[in-house]
mmCIF file with all atom_site columns, C-alpha atoms in Angstrom:
data_model
loop_
_atom_site.group_PDB
_atom_site.id
_atom_site.type_symbol
_atom_site.label_atom_id
_atom_site.label_alt_id
_atom_site.label_comp_id
_atom_site.label_asym_id
_atom_site.label_entity_id
_atom_site.label_seq_id
_atom_site.pdbx_PDB_ins_code
_atom_site.Cartn_x
_atom_site.Cartn_y
_atom_site.Cartn_z
_atom_site.occupancy
_atom_site.B_iso_or_equiv
_atom_site.pdbx_formal_charge
_atom_site.auth_seq_id
_atom_site.auth_comp_id
_atom_site.auth_asym_id
_atom_site.auth_atom_id
_atom_site.pdbx_PDB_model_num
ATOM 1   C CA . UNK A 1 1   ? -63.793 28.761 19.317 1.00 0.00 ? 19  UNK A CA 1
ATOM 2   C CA . UNK A 1 2   ? -66.762 31.094 18.487 1.00 0.00 ? 20  UNK A CA 1
ATOM 3   C CA . UNK A 1 3   ? -68.009 30.355 22.076 1.00 0.00 ? 21  UNK A CA 1
ATOM 4   C CA . UNK A 1 4   ? -65.729 33.064 23.311 1.00 0.00 ? 22  UNK A CA 1
ATOM 5   C CA . UNK A 1 5   ? -62.718 33.208 25.500 1.00 0.00 ? 23  UNK A CA 1
ATOM 6   C CA . UNK A 1 6   ? -64.077 31.885 28.729 1.00 0.00 ? 24  UNK A CA 1
ATOM 7   C CA . UNK A 1 7   ? -63.329 28.154 28.585 1.00 0.00 ? 25  UNK A CA 1
ATOM 8   C CA . UNK A 1 8   ? -63.480 27.248 32.263 1.00 0.00 ? 26  UNK A CA 1
ATOM 9   C CA . UNK A 1 9   ? -65.823 24.501 33.229 1.00 0.00 ? 27  UNK A CA 1
ATOM 10  C CA . UNK A 1 10  ? -65.295 24.998 36.913 1.00 0.00 ? 28  UNK A CA 1
ATOM 11  C CA . UNK A 1 11  ? -68.528 25.596 38.889 1.00 0.00 ? 29  UNK A CA 1
ATOM 12  C CA . UNK A 1 12  ? -68.711 27.176 42.279 1.00 0.00 ? 30  UNK A CA 1
ATOM 13  C CA . UNK A 1 13  ? -70.373 25.260 45.200 1.00 0.00 ? 31  UNK A CA 1
ATOM 14  C CA . UNK A 1 14  ? -71.030 28.646 46.828 1.00 0.00 ? 32  UNK A CA 1
ATOM 15  C CA . UNK A 1 15  ? -74.604 28.800 47.853 1.00 0.00 ? 33  UNK A CA 1
ATOM 16  C CA . UNK A 1 16  ? -76.620 31.821 46.858 1.00 0.00 ? 34  UNK A CA 1
ATOM 17  C CA . UNK A 1 17  ? -76.243 34.696 49.274 1.00 0.00 ? 35  UNK A CA 1
ATOM 18  C CA . UNK A 1 18  ? -73.364 32.887 51.128 1.00 0.00 ? 36  UNK A CA 1
ATOM 19  C CA . UNK A 1 19  ? -70.190 34.702 51.943 1.00 0.00 ? 37  UNK A CA 1
ATOM 20  C CA . UNK A 1 20  ? -66.672 33.436 51.808 1.00 0.00 ? 38  UNK A CA 1
ATOM 21  C CA . UNK A 1 21  ? -63.342 34.611 53.132 1.00 0.00 ? 39  UNK A CA 1
ATOM 22  C CA . UNK A 1 22  ? -62.384 36.169 49.785 1.00 0.00 ? 40  UNK A CA 1
ATOM 23  C CA . UNK A 1 23  ? -65.521 38.180 49.303 1.00 0.00 ? 41  UNK A CA 1
ATOM 24  C CA . UNK A 1 24  ? -64.854 41.888 48.931 1.00 0.00 ? 42  UNK A CA 1
ATOM 25  C CA . UNK A 1 25  ? -67.092 44.173 51.085 1.00 0.00 ? 43  UNK A CA 1
ATOM 26  C CA . UNK A 1 26  ? -68.148 47.057 48.897 1.00 0.00 ? 44  UNK A CA 1
ATOM 27  C CA . UNK A 1 27  ? -69.136 50.233 50.433 1.00 0.00 ? 45  UNK A CA 1
ATOM 28  C CA . UNK A 1 28  ? -72.714 51.339 50.353 1.00 0.00 ? 46  UNK A CA 1
ATOM 29  C CA . UNK A 1 29  ? -72.248 54.934 48.992 1.00 0.00 ? 47  UNK A CA 1
ATOM 30  C CA . UNK A 1 30  ? -69.776 56.162 46.454 1.00 0.00 ? 48  UNK A CA 1
ATOM 31  C CA . UNK A 1 31  ? -68.022 59.346 46.761 1.00 0.00 ? 49  UNK A CA 1
ATOM 32  C CA . UNK A 1 32  ? -67.107 59.922 43.129 1.00 0.00 ? 50  UNK A CA 1
ATOM 33  C CA . UNK A 1 33  ? -64.993 62.929 44.058 1.00 0.00 ? 51  UNK A CA 1
ATOM 34  C CA . UNK A 1 34  ? -62.571 60.395 45.626 1.00 0.00 ? 52  UNK A CA 1
ATOM 35  C CA . UNK A 1 35  ? -62.107 58.643 42.327 1.00 0.00 ? 53  UNK A CA 1
ATOM 36  C CA . UNK A 1 36  ? -59.668 60.290 39.773 1.00 0.00 ? 54  UNK A CA 1
ATOM 37  C CA . UNK A 1 37  ? -62.278 59.495 36.914 1.00 0.00 ? 55  UNK A CA 1
ATOM 38  C CA . UNK A 1 38  ? -65.876 60.588 37.151 1.00 0.00 ? 56  UNK A CA 1
ATOM 39  C CA . UNK A 1 39  ? -67.225 59.516 33.623 1.00 0.00 ? 57  UNK A CA 1
ATOM 40  C CA . UNK A 1 40  ? -68.663 56.058 33.550 1.00 0.00 ? 58  UNK A CA 1
ATOM 41  C CA . UNK A 1 41  ? -67.313 55.330 30.086 1.00 0.00 ? 59  UNK A CA 1
ATOM 42  C CA . UNK A 1 42  ? -63.894 56.391 30.994 1.00 0.00 ? 60  UNK A CA 1
ATOM 43  C CA . UNK A 1 43  ? -63.848 54.389 34.230 1.00 0.00 ? 61  UNK A CA 1
ATOM 44  C CA . UNK A 1 44  ? -65.164 51.348 32.398 1.00 0.00 ? 62  UNK A CA 1
ATOM 45  C CA . UNK A 1 45  ? -62.541 51.617 29.515 1.00 0.00 ? 63  UNK A CA 1
ATOM 46  C CA . UNK A 1 46  ? -59.808 52.166 32.068 1.00 0.00 ? 64  UNK A CA 1
ATOM 47  C CA . UNK A 1 47  ? -60.800 48.841 33.902 1.00 0.00 ? 65  UNK A CA 1
ATOM 48  C CA . UNK A 1 48  ? -61.068 46.993 30.657 1.00 0.00 ? 66  UNK A CA 1
ATOM 49  C CA . UNK A 1 49  ? -57.534 48.231 29.623 1.00 0.00 ? 67  UNK A CA 1
ATOM 50  C CA . UNK A 1 50  ? -56.107 47.370 32.999 1.00 0.00 ? 68  UNK A CA 1
ATOM 51  C CA . UNK A 1 51  ? -57.398 43.798 33.201 1.00 0.00 ? 69  UNK A CA 1
ATOM 52  C CA . UNK A 1 52  ? -56.639 43.089 29.526 1.00 0.00 ? 70  UNK A CA 1
ATOM 53  C CA . UNK A 1 53  ? -53.059 44.237 29.865 1.00 0.00 ? 71  UNK A CA 1
ATOM 54  C CA . UNK A 1 54  ? -52.548 42.102 33.168 1.00 0.00 ? 72  UNK A CA 1
ATOM 55  C CA . UNK A 1 55  ? -53.839 39.069 31.228 1.00 0.00 ? 73  UNK A CA 1
ATOM 56  C CA . UNK A 1 56  ? -51.666 39.741 28.218 1.00 0.00 ? 74  UNK A CA 1
ATOM 57  C CA . UNK A 1 57  ? -48.605 40.307 30.599 1.00 0.00 ? 75  UNK A CA 1
ATOM 58  C CA . UNK A 1 58  ? -49.561 37.105 32.386 1.00 0.00 ? 76  UNK A CA 1
ATOM 59  C CA . UNK A 1 59  ? -49.817 38.911 35.725 1.00 0.00 ? 77  UNK A CA 1
ATOM 60  C CA . UNK A 1 60  ? -52.679 36.739 36.859 1.00 0.00 ? 78  UNK A CA 1
ATOM 61  C CA . UNK A 1 61  ? -52.257 37.751 40.564 1.00 0.00 ? 79  UNK A CA 1
ATOM 62  C CA . UNK A 1 62  ? -52.713 41.379 39.408 1.00 0.00 ? 80  UNK A CA 1
ATOM 63  C CA . UNK A 1 63  ? -56.082 40.369 37.733 1.00 0.00 ? 81  UNK A CA 1
ATOM 64  C CA . UNK A 1 64  ? -57.356 39.078 41.071 1.00 0.00 ? 82  UNK A CA 1
ATOM 65  C CA . UNK A 1 65  ? -56.892 42.434 42.754 1.00 0.00 ? 83  UNK A CA 1
ATOM 66  C CA . UNK A 1 66  ? -59.247 44.136 40.235 1.00 0.00 ? 84  UNK A CA 1
ATOM 67  C CA . UNK A 1 67  ? -62.084 41.811 40.969 1.00 0.00 ? 85  UNK A CA 1
ATOM 68  C CA . UNK A 1 68  ? -64.843 41.166 43.411 1.00 0.00 ? 86  UNK A CA 1
ATOM 69  C CA . UNK A 1 69  ? -65.750 37.616 44.759 1.00 0.00 ? 87  UNK A CA 1
ATOM 70  C CA . UNK A 1 70  ? -67.816 35.779 43.884 1.00 0.00 ? 88  UNK A CA 1
ATOM 71  C CA . UNK A 1 71  ? -67.327 37.003 40.333 1.00 0.00 ? 89  UNK A CA 1
ATOM 72  C CA . UNK A 1 72  ? -69.543 35.562 37.443 1.00 0.00 ? 90  UNK A CA 1
ATOM 73  C CA . UNK A 1 73  ? -68.225 34.731 34.011 1.00 0.00 ? 91  UNK A CA 1
ATOM 74  C CA . UNK A 1 74  ? -71.160 33.953 31.565 1.00 0.00 ? 92  UNK A CA 1
ATOM 75  C CA . UNK A 1 75  ? -70.641 32.478 28.083 1.00 0.00 ? 93  UNK A CA 1
ATOM 76  C CA . UNK A 1 76  ? -72.599 30.422 25.715 1.00 0.00 ? 94  UNK A CA 1
ATOM 77  C CA . UNK A 1 77  ? -71.204 27.358 27.743 1.00 0.00 ? 95  UNK A CA 1
ATOM 78  C CA . UNK A 1 78  ? -72.806 28.596 30.897 1.00 0.00 ? 96  UNK A CA 1
ATOM 79  C CA . UNK A 1 79  ? -72.095 30.575 33.987 1.00 0.00 ? 97  UNK A CA 1
ATOM 80  C CA . UNK A 1 80  ? -68.950 30.054 35.951 1.00 0.00 ? 98  UNK A CA 1
ATOM 81  C CA . UNK A 1 81  ? -68.866 31.426 39.393 1.00 0.00 ? 99  UNK A CA 1
ATOM 82  C CA . UNK A 1 82  ? -65.348 32.344 40.585 1.00 0.00 ? 100 UNK A CA 1
ATOM 83  C CA . UNK A 1 83  ? -65.477 32.207 44.250 1.00 0.00 ? 101 UNK A CA 1
ATOM 84  C CA . UNK A 1 84  ? -61.918 33.179 45.180 1.00 0.00 ? 102 UNK A CA 1
ATOM 85  C CA . UNK A 1 85  ? -58.671 34.804 43.773 1.00 0.00 ? 103 UNK A CA 1
ATOM 86  C CA . UNK A 1 86  ? -57.037 31.403 43.259 1.00 0.00 ? 104 UNK A CA 1
ATOM 87  C CA . UNK A 1 87  ? -59.802 30.237 40.910 1.00 0.00 ? 105 UNK A CA 1
ATOM 88  C CA . UNK A 1 88  ? -59.501 33.634 39.041 1.00 0.00 ? 106 UNK A CA 1
ATOM 89  C CA . UNK A 1 89  ? -55.802 32.960 38.583 1.00 0.00 ? 107 UNK A CA 1
ATOM 90  C CA . UNK A 1 90  ? -56.574 29.500 37.135 1.00 0.00 ? 108 UNK A CA 1
ATOM 91  C CA . UNK A 1 91  ? -59.212 31.009 34.768 1.00 0.00 ? 109 UNK A CA 1
ATOM 92  C CA . UNK A 1 92  ? -56.973 33.813 33.586 1.00 0.00 ? 110 UNK A CA 1
ATOM 93  C CA . UNK A 1 93  ? -54.042 31.447 32.968 1.00 0.00 ? 111 UNK A CA 1
ATOM 94  C CA . UNK A 1 94  ? -56.283 29.228 31.001 1.00 0.00 ? 112 UNK A CA 1
ATOM 95  C CA . UNK A 1 95  ? -57.719 32.142 28.962 1.00 0.00 ? 113 UNK A CA 1
ATOM 96  C CA . UNK A 1 96  ? -54.183 33.365 28.262 1.00 0.00 ? 114 UNK A CA 1
ATOM 97  C CA . UNK A 1 97  ? -53.129 29.940 27.055 1.00 0.00 ? 115 UNK A CA 1
ATOM 98  C CA . UNK A 1 98  ? -56.174 30.002 24.793 1.00 0.00 ? 116 UNK A CA 1
ATOM 99  C CA . UNK A 1 99  ? -55.019 33.328 23.187 1.00 0.00 ? 117 UNK A CA 1
ATOM 100 C CA . UNK A 1 100 ? -51.539 31.759 22.664 1.00 0.00 ? 118 UNK A CA 1
ATOM 101 C CA . UNK A 1 101 ? -53.182 28.626 20.999 1.00 0.00 ? 119 UNK A CA 1
ATOM 102 C CA . UNK A 1 102 ? -55.084 30.982 18.594 1.00 0.00 ? 120 UNK A CA 1
ATOM 103 C CA . UNK A 1 103 ? -51.830 32.783 17.774 1.00 0.00 ? 121 UNK A CA 1
ATOM 104 C CA . UNK A 1 104 ? -52.965 36.063 19.083 1.00 0.00 ? 122 UNK A CA 1
ATOM 105 C CA . UNK A 1 105 ? -50.469 38.971 19.038 1.00 0.00 ? 123 UNK A CA 1
ATOM 106 C CA . UNK A 1 106 ? -52.849 41.336 20.698 1.00 0.00 ? 124 UNK A CA 1
ATOM 107 C CA . UNK A 1 107 ? -56.069 41.373 22.803 1.00 0.00 ? 125 UNK A CA 1
ATOM 108 C CA . UNK A 1 108 ? -58.308 44.404 22.990 1.00 0.00 ? 126 UNK A CA 1
ATOM 109 C CA . UNK A 1 109 ? -61.600 45.326 24.537 1.00 0.00 ? 127 UNK A CA 1
ATOM 110 C CA . UNK A 1 110 ? -63.101 48.652 23.471 1.00 0.00 ? 128 UNK A CA 1
ATOM 111 C CA . UNK A 1 111 ? -65.924 50.217 25.355 1.00 0.00 ? 129 UNK A CA 1
ATOM 112 C CA . UNK A 1 112 ? -69.126 50.918 23.553 1.00 0.00 ? 130 UNK A CA 1
ATOM 113 C CA . UNK A 1 113 ? -71.361 52.330 26.356 1.00 0.00 ? 131 UNK A CA 1
ATOM 114 C CA . UNK A 1 114 ? -71.262 52.509 30.158 1.00 0.00 ? 132 UNK A CA 1
ATOM 115 C CA . UNK A 1 115 ? -73.499 54.054 32.710 1.00 0.00 ? 133 UNK A CA 1
ATOM 116 C CA . UNK A 1 116 ? -73.450 54.493 36.485 1.00 0.00 ? 134 UNK A CA 1
ATOM 117 C CA . UNK A 1 117 ? -76.195 52.224 38.019 1.00 0.00 ? 135 UNK A CA 1
ATOM 118 C CA . UNK A 1 118 ? -77.490 50.953 41.260 1.00 0.00 ? 136 UNK A CA 1
ATOM 119 C CA . UNK A 1 119 ? -79.548 52.632 43.883 1.00 0.00 ? 137 UNK A CA 1
ATOM 120 C CA . UNK A 1 120 ? -76.449 54.150 45.522 1.00 0.00 ? 138 UNK A CA 1
ATOM 121 C CA . UNK A 1 121 ? -74.605 54.755 42.235 1.00 0.00 ? 139 UNK A CA 1
ATOM 122 C CA . UNK A 1 122 ? -71.898 52.179 43.275 1.00 0.00 ? 140 UNK A CA 1
ATOM 123 C CA . UNK A 1 123 ? -72.106 50.145 40.101 1.00 0.00 ? 141 UNK A CA 1
ATOM 124 C CA . UNK A 1 124 ? -71.258 50.650 36.409 1.00 0.00 ? 142 UNK A CA 1
ATOM 125 C CA . UNK A 1 125 ? -72.870 48.629 33.892 1.00 0.00 ? 143 UNK A CA 1
ATOM 126 C CA . UNK A 1 126 ? -71.392 48.594 30.333 1.00 0.00 ? 144 UNK A CA 1
ATOM 127 C CA . UNK A 1 127 ? -70.872 46.941 26.890 1.00 0.00 ? 145 UNK A CA 1
ATOM 128 C CA . UNK A 1 128 ? -67.681 46.489 25.042 1.00 0.00 ? 146 UNK A CA 1
ATOM 129 C CA . UNK A 1 129 ? -66.379 44.844 21.851 1.00 0.00 ? 147 UNK A CA 1
ATOM 130 C CA . UNK A 1 130 ? -63.674 42.148 22.095 1.00 0.00 ? 148 UNK A CA 1
ATOM 131 C CA . UNK A 1 131 ? -60.878 41.831 19.485 1.00 0.00 ? 149 UNK A CA 1
ATOM 132 C CA . UNK A 1 132 ? -58.487 39.036 19.290 1.00 0.00 ? 150 UNK A CA 1
ATOM 133 C CA . UNK A 1 133 ? -55.772 39.770 16.668 1.00 0.00 ? 151 UNK A CA 1
ATOM 134 C CA . UNK A 1 134 ? -52.807 38.382 14.866 1.00 0.00 ? 152 UNK A CA 1
ATOM 135 C CA . UNK A 1 135 ? -51.218 41.632 13.476 1.00 0.00 ? 153 UNK A CA 1
ATOM 136 C CA . UNK A 1 136 ? -54.165 43.337 11.760 1.00 0.00 ? 154 UNK A CA 1
ATOM 137 C CA . UNK A 1 137 ? -56.147 39.947 11.346 1.00 0.00 ? 155 UNK A CA 1
ATOM 138 C CA . UNK A 1 138 ? -59.001 38.888 13.365 1.00 0.00 ? 156 UNK A CA 1
ATOM 139 C CA . UNK A 1 139 ? -58.557 35.473 14.692 1.00 0.00 ? 157 UNK A CA 1
ATOM 140 C CA . UNK A 1 140 ? -62.192 35.222 15.811 1.00 0.00 ? 158 UNK A CA 1
ATOM 141 C CA . UNK A 1 141 ? -65.012 37.537 14.817 1.00 0.00 ? 159 UNK A CA 1
ATOM 142 C CA . UNK A 1 142 ? -65.225 40.556 17.117 1.00 0.00 ? 160 UNK A CA 1
ATOM 143 C CA . UNK A 1 143 ? -67.995 40.162 19.698 1.00 0.00 ? 161 UNK A CA 1
ATOM 144 C CA . UNK A 1 144 ? -69.810 42.223 22.213 1.00 0.00 ? 162 UNK A CA 1
ATOM 145 C CA . UNK A 1 145 ? -69.509 41.516 25.929 1.00 0.00 ? 163 UNK A CA 1
ATOM 146 C CA . UNK A 1 146 ? -71.095 43.322 28.988 1.00 0.00 ? 164 UNK A CA 1
ATOM 147 C CA . UNK A 1 147 ? -69.527 43.769 32.274 1.00 0.00 ? 165 UNK A CA 1
ATOM 148 C CA . UNK A 1 148 ? -70.404 45.164 35.737 1.00 0.00 ? 166 UNK A CA 1
ATOM 149 C CA . UNK A 1 149 ? -68.064 47.047 38.076 1.00 0.00 ? 167 UNK A CA 1
ATOM 150 C CA . UNK A 1 150 ? -68.713 47.758 41.711 1.00 0.00 ? 168 UNK A CA 1
ATOM 151 C CA . UNK A 1 151 ? -67.213 50.572 43.781 1.00 0.00 ? 169 UNK A CA 1
ATOM 152 C CA . UNK A 1 152 ? -65.344 48.969 46.714 1.00 0.00 ? 170 UNK A CA 1
ATOM 153 C CA . UNK A 1 153 ? -63.402 51.214 49.068 1.00 0.00 ? 171 UNK A CA 1
ATOM 154 C CA . UNK A 1 154 ? -62.992 53.805 46.358 1.00 0.00 ? 172 UNK A CA 1
ATOM 155 C CA . UNK A 1 155 ? -61.865 51.452 43.736 1.00 0.00 ? 173 UNK A CA 1
ATOM 156 C CA . UNK A 1 156 ? -63.904 50.255 40.633 1.00 0.00 ? 174 UNK A CA 1
ATOM 157 C CA . UNK A 1 157 ? -63.720 46.333 40.633 1.00 0.00 ? 175 UNK A CA 1
ATOM 158 C CA . UNK A 1 158 ? -65.152 43.975 38.101 1.00 0.00 ? 176 UNK A CA 1
ATOM 159 C CA . UNK A 1 159 ? -67.878 41.782 39.430 1.00 0.00 ? 177 UNK A CA 1
ATOM 160 C CA . UNK A 1 160 ? -68.908 39.885 36.356 1.00 0.00 ? 178 UNK A CA 1
ATOM 161 C CA . UNK A 1 161 ? -68.707 39.439 32.607 1.00 0.00 ? 179 UNK A CA 1
ATOM 162 C CA . UNK A 1 162 ? -71.277 38.026 30.085 1.00 0.00 ? 180 UNK A CA 1
ATOM 163 C CA . UNK A 1 163 ? -69.932 37.340 26.557 1.00 0.00 ? 181 UNK A CA 1
ATOM 164 C CA . UNK A 1 164 ? -72.685 38.098 24.008 1.00 0.00 ? 182 UNK A CA 1
ATOM 165 C CA . UNK A 1 165 ? -71.542 36.146 21.048 1.00 0.00 ? 183 UNK A CA 1
ATOM 166 C CA . UNK A 1 166 ? -72.824 36.325 17.468 1.00 0.00 ? 184 UNK A CA 1
ATOM 167 C CA . UNK A 1 167 ? -76.089 34.292 17.247 1.00 0.00 ? 185 UNK A CA 1
ATOM 168 C CA . UNK A 1 168 ? -79.603 34.836 16.228 1.00 0.00 ? 186 UNK A CA 1
ATOM 169 C CA . UNK A 1 169 ? -80.510 35.563 19.857 1.00 0.00 ? 187 UNK A CA 1
ATOM 170 C CA . UNK A 1 170 ? -77.910 38.291 20.181 1.00 0.00 ? 188 UNK A CA 1
ATOM 171 C CA . UNK A 1 171 ? -77.343 40.098 16.792 1.00 0.00 ? 189 UNK A CA 1
ATOM 172 C CA . UNK A 1 172 ? -74.295 42.348 16.791 1.00 0.00 ? 190 UNK A CA 1
ATOM 173 C CA . UNK A 1 173 ? -74.433 45.559 15.105 1.00 0.00 ? 191 UNK A CA 1
ATOM 174 C CA . UNK A 1 174 ? -71.282 45.803 12.893 1.00 0.00 ? 192 UNK A CA 1
ATOM 175 C CA . UNK A 1 175 ? -71.780 49.639 12.741 1.00 0.00 ? 193 UNK A CA 1
ATOM 176 C CA . UNK A 1 176 ? -71.220 50.117 16.498 1.00 0.00 ? 194 UNK A CA 1
#
């Protein structure tokens, strides 16, 4: 279970650069004044909180609305490309069942750092710490993940997550 929450073994057959009916078309230039939040860390944390709450509440359709497609989920087990909302629903349902199996009473993701990136400033790249708890007890060791958001029609949507788990390759600073 130390391999992190993403347990799906589904792989996409979508060819690199190929488009599908579900792919969101992100606009090329953000107008940050149109978004209610301008600080990258605040936007990033808001997105983390929104998706985490939807997963916790089992609103898997709601999760799909906050993502772009294709969407990459990377863990120690490999990269899974989620090519459409229905696949994201399956993944989110499977992940929520995993939290139940662990006996989780809460699931939190806390932003550590985030910055606006991309040539046209239409992306946010960030890092966050993941906590899976039963009461105040950690069910798994907290771990760091990174995520990317893209600005699409004035809304920041998730475009990928990479779980950075405790290992000699990715040391985790417990002071962070």
